[in-house]
mmCIF file of C-alpha atoms in Angstrom:
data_model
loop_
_atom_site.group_PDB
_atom_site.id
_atom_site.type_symbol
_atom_site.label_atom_id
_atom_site.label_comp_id
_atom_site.label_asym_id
_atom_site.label_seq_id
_atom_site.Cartn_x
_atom_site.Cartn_y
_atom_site.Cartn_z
ATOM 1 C CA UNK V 1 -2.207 -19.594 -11.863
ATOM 2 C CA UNK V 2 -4.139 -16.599 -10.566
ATOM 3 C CA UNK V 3 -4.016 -13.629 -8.759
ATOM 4 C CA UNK V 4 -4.820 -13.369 -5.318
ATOM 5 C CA UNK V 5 -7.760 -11.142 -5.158
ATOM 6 C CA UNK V 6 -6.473 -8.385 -2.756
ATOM 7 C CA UNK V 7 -9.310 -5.004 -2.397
ATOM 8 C CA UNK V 8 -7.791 -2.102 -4.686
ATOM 9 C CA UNK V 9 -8.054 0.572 -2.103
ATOM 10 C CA UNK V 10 -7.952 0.730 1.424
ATOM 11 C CA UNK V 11 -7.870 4.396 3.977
ATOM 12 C CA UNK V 12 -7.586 4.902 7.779
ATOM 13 C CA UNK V 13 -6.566 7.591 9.718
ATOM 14 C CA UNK V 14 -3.384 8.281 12.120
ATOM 15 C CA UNK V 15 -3.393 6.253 14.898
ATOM 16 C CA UNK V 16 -5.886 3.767 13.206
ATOM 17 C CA UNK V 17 -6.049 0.455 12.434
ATOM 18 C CA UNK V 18 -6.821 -1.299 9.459
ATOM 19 C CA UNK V 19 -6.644 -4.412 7.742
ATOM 20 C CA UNK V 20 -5.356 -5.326 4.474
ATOM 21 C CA UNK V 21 -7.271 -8.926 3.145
ATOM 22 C CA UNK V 22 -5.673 -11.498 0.537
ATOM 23 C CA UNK V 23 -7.922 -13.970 -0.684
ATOM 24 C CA UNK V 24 -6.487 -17.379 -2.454
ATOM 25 C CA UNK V 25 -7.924 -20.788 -3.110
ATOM 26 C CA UNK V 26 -6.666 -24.200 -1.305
ATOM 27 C CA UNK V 27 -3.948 -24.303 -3.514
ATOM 28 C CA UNK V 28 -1.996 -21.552 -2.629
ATOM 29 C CA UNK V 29 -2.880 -19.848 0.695
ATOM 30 C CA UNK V 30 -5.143 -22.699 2.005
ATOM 31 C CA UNK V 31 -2.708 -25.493 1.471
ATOM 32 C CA UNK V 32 0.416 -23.537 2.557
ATOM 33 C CA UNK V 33 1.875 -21.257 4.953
ATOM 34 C CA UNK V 34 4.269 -19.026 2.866
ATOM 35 C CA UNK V 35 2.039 -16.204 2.642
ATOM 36 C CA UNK V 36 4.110 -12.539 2.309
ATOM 37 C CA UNK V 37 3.002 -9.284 2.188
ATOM 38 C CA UNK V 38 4.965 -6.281 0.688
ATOM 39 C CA UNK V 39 5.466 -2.342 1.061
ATOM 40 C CA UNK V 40 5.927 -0.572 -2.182
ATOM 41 C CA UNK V 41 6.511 3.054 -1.860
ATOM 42 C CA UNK V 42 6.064 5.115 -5.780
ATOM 43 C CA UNK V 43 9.003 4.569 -7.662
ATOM 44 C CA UNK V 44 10.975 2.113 -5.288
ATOM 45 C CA UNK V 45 11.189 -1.291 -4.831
ATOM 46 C CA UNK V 46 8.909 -3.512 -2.774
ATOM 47 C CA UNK V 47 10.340 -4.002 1.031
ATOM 48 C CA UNK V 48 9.289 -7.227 2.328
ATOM 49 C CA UNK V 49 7.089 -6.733 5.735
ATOM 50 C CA UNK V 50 5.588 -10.238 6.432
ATOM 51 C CA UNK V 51 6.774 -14.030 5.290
ATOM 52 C CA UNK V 52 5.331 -17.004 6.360
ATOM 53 C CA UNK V 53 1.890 -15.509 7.987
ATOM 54 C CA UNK V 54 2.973 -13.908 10.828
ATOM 55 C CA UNK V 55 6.480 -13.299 11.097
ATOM 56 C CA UNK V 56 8.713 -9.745 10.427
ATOM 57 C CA UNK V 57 11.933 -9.479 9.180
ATOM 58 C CA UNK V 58 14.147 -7.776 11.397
ATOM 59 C CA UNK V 59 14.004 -3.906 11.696
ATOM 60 C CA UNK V 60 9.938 -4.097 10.319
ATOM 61 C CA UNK V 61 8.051 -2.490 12.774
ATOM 62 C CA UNK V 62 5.666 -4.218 15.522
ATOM 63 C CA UNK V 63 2.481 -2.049 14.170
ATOM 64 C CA UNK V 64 2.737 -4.973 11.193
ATOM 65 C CA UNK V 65 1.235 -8.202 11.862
ATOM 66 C CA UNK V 66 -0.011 -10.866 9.609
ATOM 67 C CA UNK V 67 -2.715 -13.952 10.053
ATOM 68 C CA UNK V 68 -4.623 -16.341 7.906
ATOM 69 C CA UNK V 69 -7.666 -18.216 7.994
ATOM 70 C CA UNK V 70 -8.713 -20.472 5.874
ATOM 71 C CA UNK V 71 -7.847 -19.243 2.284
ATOM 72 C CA UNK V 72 -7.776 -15.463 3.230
ATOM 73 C CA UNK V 73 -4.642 -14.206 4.618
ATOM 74 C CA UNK V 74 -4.447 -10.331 6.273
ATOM 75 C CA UNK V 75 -1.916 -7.693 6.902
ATOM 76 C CA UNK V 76 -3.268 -5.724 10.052
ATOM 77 C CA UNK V 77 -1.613 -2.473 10.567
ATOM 78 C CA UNK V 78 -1.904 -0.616 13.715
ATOM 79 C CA UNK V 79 -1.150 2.694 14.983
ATOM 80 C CA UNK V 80 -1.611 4.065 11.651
ATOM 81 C CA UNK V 81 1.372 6.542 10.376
ATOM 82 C CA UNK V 82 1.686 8.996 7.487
ATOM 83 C CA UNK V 83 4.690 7.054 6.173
ATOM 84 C CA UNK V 84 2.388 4.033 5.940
ATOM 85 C CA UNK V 85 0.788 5.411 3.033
ATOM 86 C CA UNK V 86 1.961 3.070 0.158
ATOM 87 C CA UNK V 87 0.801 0.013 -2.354
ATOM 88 C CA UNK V 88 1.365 -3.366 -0.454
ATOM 89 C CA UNK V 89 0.969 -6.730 -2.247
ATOM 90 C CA UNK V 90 0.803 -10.327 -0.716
ATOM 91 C CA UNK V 91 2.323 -13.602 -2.553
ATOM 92 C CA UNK V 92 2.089 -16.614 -1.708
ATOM 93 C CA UNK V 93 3.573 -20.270 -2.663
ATOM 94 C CA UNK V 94 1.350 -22.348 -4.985
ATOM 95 C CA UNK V 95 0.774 -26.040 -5.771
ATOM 96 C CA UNK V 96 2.682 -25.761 -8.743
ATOM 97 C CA UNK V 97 6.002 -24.562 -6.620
ATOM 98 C CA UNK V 98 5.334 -21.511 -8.220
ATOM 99 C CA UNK V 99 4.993 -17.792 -6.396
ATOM 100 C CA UNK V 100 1.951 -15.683 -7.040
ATOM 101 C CA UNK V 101 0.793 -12.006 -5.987
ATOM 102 C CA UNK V 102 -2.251 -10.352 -5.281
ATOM 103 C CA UNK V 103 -3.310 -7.118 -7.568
ATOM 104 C CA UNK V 104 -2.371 -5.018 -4.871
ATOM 105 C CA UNK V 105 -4.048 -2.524 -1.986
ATOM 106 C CA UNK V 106 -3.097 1.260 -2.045
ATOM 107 C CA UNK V 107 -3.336 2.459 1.599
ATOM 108 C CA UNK V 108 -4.421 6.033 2.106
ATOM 109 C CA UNK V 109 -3.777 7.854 5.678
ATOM 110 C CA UNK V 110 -6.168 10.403 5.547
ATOM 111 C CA UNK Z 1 24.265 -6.954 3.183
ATOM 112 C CA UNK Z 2 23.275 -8.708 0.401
ATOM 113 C CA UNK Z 3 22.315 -6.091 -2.215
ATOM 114 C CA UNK Z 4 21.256 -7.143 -5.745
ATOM 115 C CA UNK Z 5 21.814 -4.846 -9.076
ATOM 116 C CA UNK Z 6 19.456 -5.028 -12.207
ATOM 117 C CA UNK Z 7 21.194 -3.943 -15.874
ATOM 118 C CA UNK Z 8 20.706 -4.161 -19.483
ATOM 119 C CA UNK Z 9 18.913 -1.966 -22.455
ATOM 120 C CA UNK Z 10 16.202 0.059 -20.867
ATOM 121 C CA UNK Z 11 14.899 0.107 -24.871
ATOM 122 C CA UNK Z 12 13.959 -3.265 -26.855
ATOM 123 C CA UNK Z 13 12.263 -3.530 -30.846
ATOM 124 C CA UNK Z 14 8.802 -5.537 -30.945
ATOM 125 C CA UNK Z 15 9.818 -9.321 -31.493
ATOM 126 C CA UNK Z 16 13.689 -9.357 -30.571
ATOM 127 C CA UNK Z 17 14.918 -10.568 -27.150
ATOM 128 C CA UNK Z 18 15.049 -8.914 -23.877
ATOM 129 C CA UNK Z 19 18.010 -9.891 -21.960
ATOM 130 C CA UNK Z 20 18.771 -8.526 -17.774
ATOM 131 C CA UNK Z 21 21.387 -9.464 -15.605
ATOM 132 C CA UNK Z 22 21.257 -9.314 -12.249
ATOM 133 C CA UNK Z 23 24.350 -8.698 -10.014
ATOM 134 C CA UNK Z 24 24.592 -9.804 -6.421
ATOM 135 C CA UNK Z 25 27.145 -8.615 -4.054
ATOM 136 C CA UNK Z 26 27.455 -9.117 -0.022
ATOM 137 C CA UNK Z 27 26.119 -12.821 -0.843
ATOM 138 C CA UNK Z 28 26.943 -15.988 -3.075
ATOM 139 C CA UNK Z 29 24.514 -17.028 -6.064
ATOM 140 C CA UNK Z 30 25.957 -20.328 -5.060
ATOM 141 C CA UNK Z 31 23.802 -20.585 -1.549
ATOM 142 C CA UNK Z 32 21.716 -23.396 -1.551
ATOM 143 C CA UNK Z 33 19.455 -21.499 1.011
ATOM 144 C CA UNK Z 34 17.730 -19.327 -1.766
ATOM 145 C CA UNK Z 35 16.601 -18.903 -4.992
ATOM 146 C CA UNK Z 36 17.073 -16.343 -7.671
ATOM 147 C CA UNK Z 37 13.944 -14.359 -9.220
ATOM 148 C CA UNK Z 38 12.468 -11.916 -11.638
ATOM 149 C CA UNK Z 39 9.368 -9.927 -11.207
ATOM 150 C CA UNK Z 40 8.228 -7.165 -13.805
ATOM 151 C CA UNK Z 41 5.610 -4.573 -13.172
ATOM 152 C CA UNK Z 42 3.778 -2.968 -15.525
ATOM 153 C CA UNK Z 43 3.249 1.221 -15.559
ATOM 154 C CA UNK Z 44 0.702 1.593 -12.941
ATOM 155 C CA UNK Z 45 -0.238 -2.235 -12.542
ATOM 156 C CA UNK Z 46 0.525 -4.749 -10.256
ATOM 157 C CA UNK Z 47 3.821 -7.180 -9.255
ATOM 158 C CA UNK Z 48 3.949 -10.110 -11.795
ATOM 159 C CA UNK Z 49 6.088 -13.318 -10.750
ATOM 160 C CA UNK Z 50 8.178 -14.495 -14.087
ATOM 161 C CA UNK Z 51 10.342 -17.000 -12.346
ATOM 162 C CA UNK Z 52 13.482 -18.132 -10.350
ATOM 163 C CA UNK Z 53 16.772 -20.354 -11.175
ATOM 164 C CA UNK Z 54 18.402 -22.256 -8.294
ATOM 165 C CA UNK Z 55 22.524 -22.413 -7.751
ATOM 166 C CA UNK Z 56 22.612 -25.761 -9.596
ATOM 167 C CA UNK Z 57 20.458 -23.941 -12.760
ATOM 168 C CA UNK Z 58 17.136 -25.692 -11.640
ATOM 169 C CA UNK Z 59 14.353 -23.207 -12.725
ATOM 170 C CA UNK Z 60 10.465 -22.358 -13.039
ATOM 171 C CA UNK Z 61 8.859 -20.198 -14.572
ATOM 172 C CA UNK Z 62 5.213 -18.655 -14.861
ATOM 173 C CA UNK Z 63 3.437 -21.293 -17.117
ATOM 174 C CA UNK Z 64 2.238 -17.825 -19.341
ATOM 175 C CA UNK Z 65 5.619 -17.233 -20.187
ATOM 176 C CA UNK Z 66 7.095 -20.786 -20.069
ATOM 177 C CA UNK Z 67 8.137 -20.841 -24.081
ATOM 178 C CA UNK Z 68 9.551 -17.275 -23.910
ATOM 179 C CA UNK Z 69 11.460 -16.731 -20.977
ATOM 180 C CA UNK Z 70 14.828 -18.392 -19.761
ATOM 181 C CA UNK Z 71 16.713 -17.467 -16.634
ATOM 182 C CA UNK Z 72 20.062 -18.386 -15.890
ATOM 183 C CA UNK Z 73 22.888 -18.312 -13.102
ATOM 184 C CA UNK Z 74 26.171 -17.404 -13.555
ATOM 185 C CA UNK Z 75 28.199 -18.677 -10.043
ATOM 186 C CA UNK Z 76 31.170 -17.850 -11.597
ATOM 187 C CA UNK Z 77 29.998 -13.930 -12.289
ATOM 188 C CA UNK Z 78 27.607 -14.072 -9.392
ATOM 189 C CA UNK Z 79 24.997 -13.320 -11.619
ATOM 190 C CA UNK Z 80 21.752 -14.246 -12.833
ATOM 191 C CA UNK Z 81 20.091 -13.732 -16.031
ATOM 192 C CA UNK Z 82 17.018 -12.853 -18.102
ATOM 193 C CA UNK Z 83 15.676 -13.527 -21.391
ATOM 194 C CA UNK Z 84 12.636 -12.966 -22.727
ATOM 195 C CA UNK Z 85 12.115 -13.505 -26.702
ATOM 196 C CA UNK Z 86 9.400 -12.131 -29.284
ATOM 197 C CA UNK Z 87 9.004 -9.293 -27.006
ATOM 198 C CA UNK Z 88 5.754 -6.803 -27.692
ATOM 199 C CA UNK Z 89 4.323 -3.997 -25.767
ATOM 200 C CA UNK Z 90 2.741 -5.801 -23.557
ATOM 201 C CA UNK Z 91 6.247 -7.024 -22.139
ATOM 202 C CA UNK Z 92 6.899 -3.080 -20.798
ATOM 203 C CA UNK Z 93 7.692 -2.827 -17.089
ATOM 204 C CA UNK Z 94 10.010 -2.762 -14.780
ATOM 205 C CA UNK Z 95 12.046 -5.752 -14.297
ATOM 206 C CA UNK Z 96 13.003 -6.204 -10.484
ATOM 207 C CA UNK Z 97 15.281 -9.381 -9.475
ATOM 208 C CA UNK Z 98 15.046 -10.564 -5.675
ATOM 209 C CA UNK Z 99 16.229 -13.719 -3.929
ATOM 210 C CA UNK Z 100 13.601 -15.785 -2.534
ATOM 211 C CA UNK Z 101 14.116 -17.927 0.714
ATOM 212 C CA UNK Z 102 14.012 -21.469 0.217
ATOM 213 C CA UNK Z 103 12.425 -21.817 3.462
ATOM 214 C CA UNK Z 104 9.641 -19.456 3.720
ATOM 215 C CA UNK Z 105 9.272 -18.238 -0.256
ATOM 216 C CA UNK Z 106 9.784 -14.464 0.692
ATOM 217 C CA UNK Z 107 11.597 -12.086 -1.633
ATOM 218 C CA UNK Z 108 14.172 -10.521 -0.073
ATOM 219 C CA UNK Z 109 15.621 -8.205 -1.162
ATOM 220 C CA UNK Z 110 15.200 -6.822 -3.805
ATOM 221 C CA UNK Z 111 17.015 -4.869 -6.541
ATOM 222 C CA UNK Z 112 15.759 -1.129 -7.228
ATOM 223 C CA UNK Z 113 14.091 -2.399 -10.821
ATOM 224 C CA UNK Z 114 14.870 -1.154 -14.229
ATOM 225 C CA UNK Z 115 12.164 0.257 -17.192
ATOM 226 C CA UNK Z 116 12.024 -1.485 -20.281
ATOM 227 C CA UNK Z 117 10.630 -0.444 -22.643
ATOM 228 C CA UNK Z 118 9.395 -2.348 -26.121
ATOM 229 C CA UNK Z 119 8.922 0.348 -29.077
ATOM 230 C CA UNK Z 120 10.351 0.211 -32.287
#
């Protein structure tokens, strides 16, 4: 299966907000609504942010939120913080119970 | 918490068999409630989904990789395993495991990854 096509580079400044797009087809993110998005900070780990859509895992801030429309899911992030500034990635469930990710967004706070 | 633990050679030869476990304390491998991943990412590329095993050793896998990799659970160690044969370059990355919801397909959490590298 593919990628989900996610843009390569995104930039807002403190106190901004900005969005974060994931684009599938009607087999993955049309079809189903187990869309994630991811936080990966250089040299650690992802931290899981968003599952199904909308919905944060406890202690994830409220300046996360996720939606989806048609086969484009987003990540908005609000109030824009210097500690923001990271790589985030969205997967989601495909037709062939298989998980796939996008290429990835690196987020720049100016 | 449920905190998961990645180990193995962090240095493989071109065409010989990669081979990760992946130990899981604060949590059972046995849960029916989740499944158990890999994920490898490349230097300076993206995440890449390899597969995930199930408590009763049901698995899937990327269909790229399908007739290299195998993962396995261990509910006796809880562990989980990886192996990847015929190994080349292109198979450098970090290896992450995570456990994946069976509900709502999230990975969560994740283990802090481990390099491996293929040169001979």
């Amino acid at each position: 299966q593919s990628a989900l096509t996610q843009p390569a580079s995104v930039s807002g400044s403190p106190g901004q907000s900005i969005s974060i797009s994931c684009t599938g087809t009607r087999s993955d993110i049309g079809d189903y609504n187990y869309v994630s998005w991811y936080q990966q900070h250089p040299g650690k780990a992802p931290k899981l942010m968003i599952y199904k859509v909308t919905n944060r895992p406890s202690g994830v801030s409220n300046r996360f939120s996720g939606s989806k429309s048609g086969n484009t899911a987003s990540l908005t992030i609000s109030g824009l913080q210097a500690e923001d500034e990271a790589d985030y990635y969205c997967s989601s469930y495909t037709s062939s119970t298989l998980l796939v990710f996008g290429g990835g967004t690196k987020l720049t706070v100016l | 918490q449920v905190q998961l633990q990645e180990s193995g050679p962090g240095l493989v030869k071109p065409s010989e068999t990669l081979s990760l476990t992946c130990t899981v304390s604060g949590g059972s491998v046995s849960s029916g409630s989740y499944y158990w991943s890999w994920i490898r990412q490349p230097p300076g590329t993206g995440l890449q989904f390899i597969g995930y095993v199930y408590y009763s050793g049901g698995t899937n896998y990327k269909p790229s990789l399908t007739s290299r990799v195998t993962i396995s659970v261990d509910t006796s160690k809880n562990q989980f395993s990886l192996k990847l044969s015929s190994v080349t370059a292109a198979d450098t990355a970090v290896y992450f495991c995570a456990r994946v919801g069976f509900n709502d397909y999230g990975f969560d959490p994740w283990g802090q990854g481990t390099l491996v590298t293929v040169s001979s």
